[in-house]
Amino acid sequence: MLKRLRTTHSIPAFEGDQSRGHRDVPVWRLALQGAAGAVRHRRELGDVREFVQFVGFPRSGHSLIGSILDAHPDAVISHELDAMGLLRAGVSERVLYALILENSAAFSRNGRYWNGFSYVVPGQDGGEAKRPTVVGDKKGDWAVRWVQREPGLLDAVRRRVRARCRWVLVTRHPLDNIATMSLRKGRTYDRLRIAAEGSADFKAQLNQAQERGEVASAALDSMIDDYEGLCQGIAQMQQATPAADWRHVVYESFTADPDGETRRLCQFLGLDPEPGYVAASASIVYDSPNKSRRSVAWTDRQLERVDGLTRRFPFLQSYAADPAQ
């Protein structure tokens, strides 16, 4: 365990509307910071009964849904903290919770910007829960990756975390998910998105970057490989944990009915879906998700492979009948 405390851990570097990257920090330094925070926040952390970890794929809507939960007065959800990585490194439950509180507050101070988007829920106190009953983290893909690398991690989490462990799986159409993963590889896409500041010129700038070879113009087989590996890891985690502790959120369903989906997510976590909070949360959700699959080219073989994944894994079967384009 001491060896792991000497390693580094990647945390988000919040830089206002330019936020998009991470920095490596020694685990021992985070542990000391969290230990001091645990003392400072001991009263706030006295009512925690649920620890929620997002699970899934990068570029699936975790930032949006995580921020919506974080805006609830009785919940605190950290952004990109990678709680499972910290638990793997030996950080204690109370230290982790303190780091979650401080991460959430820092994200709010920086306008909740990430990769060119702001996830502020208007009129709500994101990162300011007084005595949260629910704490958690939205780093969904790395939760899966750590468990794949260390199969005994789930048992270790159950031993170390006294609160009830809950898992929120967010899925988005695999074609859109893989397309966005391909586009964002190398981070040029994110730089363009931030520079565009919502400008209508973004699409033209993206096309130019693709023509120059700076951004992928076709779906990458490596991203399909990564996606399939995460599917396998999620299936393994579901087999190893009680089904009652899982909530599957289909991103397209969430954008179509944000009020209902937010209420159901609150019910799952024992949070009060107060009407004002639900309405404010729904106000930041786009009516329909961006179909980024149209921004890259696909081969027939790739489309067949992705279609096979939707039929192979139960949590993707709602996409099996969805047309490719």
Short mmCIF file of C-alpha atoms in Angstrom, two decimals, residues 1-300:
data_model
loop_
_atom_site.label_atom_id
_atom_site.label_comp_id
_atom_site.label_asym_id
_atom_site.label_seq_id
_atom_site.Cartn_x
_atom_site.Cartn_y
_atom_site.Cartn_z
CA MET A 1 0.00 0.00 0.00
CA LEU A 2 2.87 2.40 0.77
CA LYS A 3 4.21 1.80 -2.72
CA ARG A 4 0.92 2.99 -4.22
CA LEU A 5 0.95 6.11 -2.05
CA ARG A 6 4.20 7.03 -3.79
CA THR A 7 2.60 6.89 -7.23
CA THR A 8 0.85 9.78 -8.97
CA HIS A 9 -2.85 10.26 -9.64
CA SER A 10 -4.38 12.29 -12.47
CA ILE A 11 -6.82 15.01 -11.40
CA PRO A 12 -8.56 17.72 -13.46
CA ALA A 13 -6.87 21.09 -13.87
CA PHE A 14 -9.69 23.63 -13.62
CA GLU A 15 -8.87 26.78 -15.59
CA GLY A 16 -12.20 28.53 -16.01
CA ASP A 17 -13.61 28.36 -19.53
CA GLN A 18 -10.32 26.81 -20.74
CA SER A 19 -10.71 23.72 -18.55
CA ARG A 20 -10.05 20.50 -20.41
CA GLY A 21 -6.89 18.85 -19.08
CA HIS A 22 -5.43 16.97 -16.14
CA ARG A 23 -2.32 17.10 -14.01
CA ASP A 24 -0.49 14.38 -12.09
CA VAL A 25 -0.24 14.73 -8.33
CA PRO A 26 1.49 12.35 -5.88
CA VAL A 27 -1.07 10.19 -4.10
CA TRP A 28 0.54 10.93 -0.73
CA ARG A 29 -0.07 14.64 -1.27
CA LEU A 30 -3.74 14.03 -2.11
CA ALA A 31 -4.01 11.78 0.94
CA LEU A 32 -2.65 14.54 3.19
CA GLN A 33 -4.93 17.11 1.59
CA GLY A 34 -7.91 14.80 2.04
CA ALA A 35 -7.00 13.98 5.63
CA ALA A 36 -6.96 17.69 6.49
CA GLY A 37 -10.24 18.10 4.62
CA ALA A 38 -11.81 15.19 6.48
CA VAL A 39 -11.16 17.01 9.76
CA ARG A 40 -12.36 20.32 8.34
CA HIS A 41 -15.52 18.78 6.84
CA ARG A 42 -16.27 16.21 9.55
CA ARG A 43 -19.71 17.70 10.27
CA GLU A 44 -20.69 17.95 6.61
CA LEU A 45 -19.72 14.30 6.08
CA GLY A 46 -21.66 12.98 9.06
CA ASP A 47 -24.80 11.98 7.12
CA VAL A 48 -23.35 10.19 4.07
CA ARG A 49 -25.17 6.93 3.44
CA GLU A 50 -24.67 6.33 -0.29
CA PHE A 51 -21.49 6.31 -2.38
CA VAL A 52 -22.30 6.49 -6.10
CA GLN A 53 -19.80 5.74 -8.85
CA PHE A 54 -20.58 6.39 -12.50
CA VAL A 55 -19.65 3.55 -14.82
CA GLY A 56 -19.41 3.44 -18.59
CA PHE A 57 -17.72 5.08 -21.53
CA PRO A 58 -15.95 8.38 -22.14
CA ARG A 59 -17.99 10.99 -24.04
CA SER A 60 -21.36 9.58 -22.90
CA GLY A 61 -22.95 12.46 -20.99
CA HIS A 62 -21.40 11.74 -17.58
CA SER A 63 -20.40 15.39 -17.11
CA LEU A 64 -23.96 16.59 -17.68
CA ILE A 65 -25.66 14.00 -15.48
CA GLY A 66 -22.96 14.23 -12.82
CA SER A 67 -23.38 18.01 -12.61
CA ILE A 68 -27.15 17.64 -12.36
CA LEU A 69 -26.75 15.30 -9.40
CA ASP A 70 -24.10 17.56 -7.90
CA ALA A 71 -26.60 20.44 -8.02
CA HIS A 72 -28.94 18.56 -5.67
CA PRO A 73 -28.78 20.06 -2.14
CA ASP A 74 -28.12 16.63 -0.60
CA ALA A 75 -25.53 15.30 -3.06
CA VAL A 76 -21.93 16.02 -4.02
CA ILE A 77 -20.45 14.47 -7.17
CA SER A 78 -16.83 15.14 -8.08
CA HIS A 79 -15.74 15.83 -11.65
CA GLU A 80 -12.98 13.63 -13.08
CA LEU A 81 -11.53 12.89 -9.64
CA ASP A 82 -11.29 9.13 -10.37
CA ALA A 83 -12.48 7.88 -6.99
CA MET A 84 -11.88 4.24 -7.86
CA GLY A 85 -8.25 4.99 -8.65
CA LEU A 86 -7.84 6.67 -5.27
CA LEU A 87 -9.49 3.75 -3.46
CA ARG A 88 -7.18 1.40 -5.33
CA ALA A 89 -4.22 3.49 -4.14
CA GLY A 90 -5.30 3.00 -0.53
CA VAL A 91 -7.05 6.29 0.24
CA SER A 92 -9.60 5.90 3.05
CA GLU A 93 -13.33 6.50 2.75
CA ARG A 94 -13.34 9.75 4.75
CA VAL A 95 -10.30 11.12 2.92
CA LEU A 96 -11.96 10.29 -0.39
CA TYR A 97 -15.18 12.05 0.60
CA ALA A 98 -13.27 15.19 1.58
CA LEU A 99 -11.47 15.20 -1.78
CA ILE A 100 -14.84 14.80 -3.52
CA LEU A 101 -16.24 17.83 -1.67
CA GLU A 102 -13.22 19.98 -2.50
CA ASN A 103 -13.15 18.89 -6.16
CA SER A 104 -16.83 19.73 -6.60
CA ALA A 105 -16.38 23.15 -5.00
CA ALA A 106 -13.35 23.90 -7.21
CA PHE A 107 -15.29 22.89 -10.32
CA SER A 108 -18.08 25.28 -9.36
CA ARG A 109 -15.66 28.13 -8.66
CA ASN A 110 -14.37 27.70 -12.22
CA GLY A 111 -17.83 27.94 -13.78
CA ARG A 112 -18.20 24.18 -14.19
CA TYR A 113 -16.55 24.42 -17.62
CA TRP A 114 -15.15 21.32 -19.29
CA ASN A 115 -14.13 20.88 -22.94
CA GLY A 116 -15.92 24.04 -24.02
CA PHE A 117 -19.19 23.47 -22.16
CA SER A 118 -20.50 24.88 -18.90
CA TYR A 119 -22.53 22.52 -16.74
CA VAL A 120 -23.97 25.08 -14.33
CA VAL A 121 -27.50 24.27 -13.18
CA PRO A 122 -29.12 27.72 -12.73
CA GLY A 123 -30.23 28.66 -9.25
CA GLN A 124 -28.79 25.54 -7.66
CA ASP A 125 -25.83 25.20 -5.29
CA GLY A 126 -23.52 22.85 -7.16
CA GLY A 127 -20.66 21.85 -4.87
CA GLU A 128 -22.30 23.47 -1.83
CA ALA A 129 -24.28 20.67 -0.16
CA LYS A 130 -24.38 21.35 3.56
CA ARG A 131 -24.67 17.77 4.84
CA PRO A 132 -24.80 15.45 1.83
CA THR A 133 -26.37 12.03 2.09
CA VAL A 134 -24.93 11.02 -1.30
CA VAL A 135 -21.35 11.49 -2.48
CA GLY A 136 -19.73 10.11 -5.60
CA ASP A 137 -17.64 10.53 -8.71
CA LYS A 138 -18.39 10.60 -12.43
CA LYS A 139 -15.12 9.19 -13.87
CA GLY A 140 -17.00 6.26 -15.41
CA ASP A 141 -14.57 4.73 -17.88
CA TRP A 142 -11.68 4.58 -15.41
CA ALA A 143 -13.90 2.94 -12.80
CA VAL A 144 -14.20 0.08 -15.29
CA ARG A 145 -10.53 0.11 -16.30
CA TRP A 146 -9.30 -0.11 -12.69
CA VAL A 147 -11.55 -3.09 -11.97
CA GLN A 148 -10.32 -4.80 -15.14
CA ARG A 149 -6.71 -4.26 -14.09
CA GLU A 150 -7.34 -5.41 -10.53
CA PRO A 151 -10.27 -7.85 -10.20
CA GLY A 152 -10.08 -7.75 -6.38
CA LEU A 153 -10.78 -4.01 -6.35
CA LEU A 154 -14.55 -4.41 -5.98
CA ASP A 155 -14.09 -6.49 -2.84
CA ALA A 156 -11.63 -3.92 -1.50
CA VAL A 157 -14.11 -1.10 -2.13
CA ARG A 158 -16.86 -3.00 -0.33
CA ARG A 159 -14.58 -3.49 2.69
CA ARG A 160 -13.33 0.10 2.79
CA VAL A 161 -16.55 2.00 1.99
CA ARG A 162 -19.14 1.69 4.74
CA ALA A 163 -21.80 3.59 2.80
CA ARG A 164 -23.91 1.65 0.34
CA CYS A 165 -22.15 1.48 -3.03
CA ARG A 166 -24.32 2.43 -5.98
CA TRP A 167 -23.41 2.26 -9.66
CA VAL A 168 -24.82 4.49 -12.40
CA LEU A 169 -24.26 3.18 -15.92
CA VAL A 170 -24.73 5.78 -18.65
CA THR A 171 -24.93 4.59 -22.26
CA ARG A 172 -25.10 6.59 -25.44
CA HIS A 173 -25.52 5.19 -28.95
CA PRO A 174 -22.27 3.30 -29.62
CA LEU A 175 -21.79 4.94 -33.02
CA ASP A 176 -22.00 8.44 -31.52
CA ASN A 177 -19.85 7.38 -28.59
CA ILE A 178 -17.11 5.85 -30.73
CA ALA A 179 -17.25 8.73 -33.21
CA THR A 180 -16.71 11.29 -30.43
CA MET A 181 -13.92 9.19 -28.92
CA SER A 182 -12.27 9.15 -32.38
CA LEU A 183 -12.74 12.88 -32.92
CA ARG A 184 -11.31 13.79 -29.53
CA LYS A 185 -8.24 11.58 -29.69
CA GLY A 186 -5.27 13.93 -29.49
CA ARG A 187 -7.40 16.72 -27.98
CA THR A 188 -7.30 19.03 -31.05
CA TYR A 189 -11.08 18.69 -31.25
CA ASP A 190 -11.42 19.98 -27.69
CA ARG A 191 -9.17 22.96 -28.40
CA LEU A 192 -11.32 23.86 -31.40
CA ARG A 193 -14.50 23.49 -29.36
CA ILE A 194 -13.20 25.78 -26.61
CA ALA A 195 -11.92 28.38 -29.09
CA ALA A 196 -15.23 28.39 -30.98
CA GLU A 197 -17.19 29.31 -27.81
CA GLY A 198 -20.39 27.93 -29.32
CA SER A 199 -19.81 29.71 -32.63
CA ALA A 200 -21.58 28.47 -35.75
CA ASP A 201 -18.12 28.36 -37.35
CA PHE A 202 -17.13 25.31 -35.32
CA LYS A 203 -18.33 22.82 -37.94
CA ALA A 204 -16.33 24.55 -40.68
CA GLN A 205 -13.25 24.67 -38.44
CA LEU A 206 -13.66 20.97 -37.64
CA ASN A 207 -13.89 20.07 -41.33
CA GLN A 208 -10.70 22.02 -42.03
CA ALA A 209 -8.89 20.28 -39.18
CA GLN A 210 -10.01 16.91 -40.53
CA GLU A 211 -8.76 17.80 -44.01
CA ARG A 212 -5.37 18.70 -42.50
CA GLY A 213 -5.29 15.38 -40.66
CA GLU A 214 -5.35 17.04 -37.23
CA VAL A 215 -8.66 15.40 -36.27
CA ALA A 216 -9.86 11.96 -37.27
CA SER A 217 -12.11 11.96 -40.34
CA ALA A 218 -12.99 8.28 -39.98
CA ALA A 219 -13.95 6.10 -37.03
CA LEU A 220 -10.86 4.53 -35.48
CA ASP A 221 -10.63 0.78 -35.02
CA SER A 222 -8.63 1.42 -31.84
CA MET A 223 -11.62 3.26 -30.35
CA ILE A 224 -13.93 0.37 -31.25
CA ASP A 225 -11.45 -1.95 -29.51
CA ASP A 226 -11.48 0.33 -26.45
CA TYR A 227 -15.26 0.50 -26.45
CA GLU A 228 -15.59 -3.29 -26.65
CA GLY A 229 -13.12 -3.73 -23.79
CA LEU A 230 -15.19 -1.40 -21.62
CA CYS A 231 -18.33 -3.37 -22.50
CA GLN A 232 -16.64 -6.53 -21.26
CA GLY A 233 -15.56 -4.80 -18.06
CA ILE A 234 -19.03 -3.43 -17.35
CA ALA A 235 -20.55 -6.88 -17.83
CA GLN A 236 -18.04 -8.33 -15.36
CA MET A 237 -18.82 -5.62 -12.80
CA GLN A 238 -22.55 -6.21 -13.11
CA GLN A 239 -22.08 -9.92 -12.49
CA ALA A 240 -20.04 -9.20 -9.35
CA THR A 241 -22.44 -6.68 -7.74
CA PRO A 242 -26.15 -6.75 -6.77
CA ALA A 243 -28.50 -5.74 -9.58
CA ALA A 244 -30.47 -3.55 -7.12
CA ASP A 245 -27.42 -1.32 -6.74
CA TRP A 246 -27.33 -0.44 -10.44
CA ARG A 247 -29.16 2.28 -12.35
CA HIS A 248 -28.90 2.27 -16.15
CA VAL A 249 -29.40 5.69 -17.74
CA VAL A 250 -29.84 5.73 -21.52
CA TYR A 251 -28.53 9.13 -22.57
CA GLU A 252 -31.02 9.51 -25.42
CA SER A 253 -33.88 8.79 -23.00
CA PHE A 254 -32.43 11.30 -20.56
CA THR A 255 -32.37 14.09 -23.17
CA ALA A 256 -35.89 13.20 -24.32
CA ASP A 257 -37.34 13.28 -20.80
CA PRO A 258 -34.91 15.03 -18.43
CA ASP A 259 -37.61 15.67 -15.81
CA GLY A 260 -38.64 12.04 -15.56
CA GLU A 261 -35.12 10.64 -15.77
CA THR A 262 -33.83 13.05 -13.11
CA ARG A 263 -36.70 12.07 -10.81
CA ARG A 264 -35.98 8.37 -11.32
CA LEU A 265 -32.28 8.88 -10.65
CA CYS A 266 -33.12 10.78 -7.46
CA GLN A 267 -35.44 7.99 -6.37
CA PHE A 268 -32.67 5.43 -6.94
CA LEU A 269 -30.33 7.39 -4.65
CA GLY A 270 -32.93 8.34 -2.05
CA LEU A 271 -32.84 12.05 -2.96
CA ASP A 272 -35.88 14.34 -2.90
CA PRO A 273 -36.78 15.32 -6.51
CA GLU A 274 -37.87 18.82 -5.52
CA PRO A 275 -39.75 20.39 -8.48
CA GLY A 276 -37.61 23.53 -8.65
CA TYR A 277 -34.41 21.46 -8.75
CA VAL A 278 -35.80 19.12 -11.41
CA ALA A 279 -36.96 22.02 -13.61
CA ALA A 280 -33.61 23.81 -13.29
CA SER A 281 -31.76 20.61 -14.18
CA ALA A 282 -33.91 20.00 -17.25
CA SER A 283 -33.19 23.54 -18.48
CA ILE A 284 -29.55 22.71 -19.30
CA VAL A 285 -30.33 19.54 -21.27
CA TYR A 286 -30.41 19.73 -25.07
CA ASP A 287 -33.59 18.29 -26.62
CA SER A 288 -31.62 15.66 -28.53
CA PRO A 289 -27.99 14.53 -28.38
CA ASN A 290 -25.56 15.42 -31.13
CA LYS A 291 -25.21 12.60 -33.67
CA SER A 292 -21.45 12.79 -33.97
CA ARG A 293 -21.49 9.54 -35.97
CA ARG A 294 -22.15 11.76 -39.00
CA SER A 295 -18.85 13.60 -38.53
CA VAL A 296 -16.71 10.56 -39.36
CA ALA A 297 -16.68 7.93 -42.10
CA TRP A 298 -17.44 4.27 -41.33
CA THR A 299 -16.57 1.07 -43.17
CA ASP A 300 -19.17 -1.66 -43.54
#
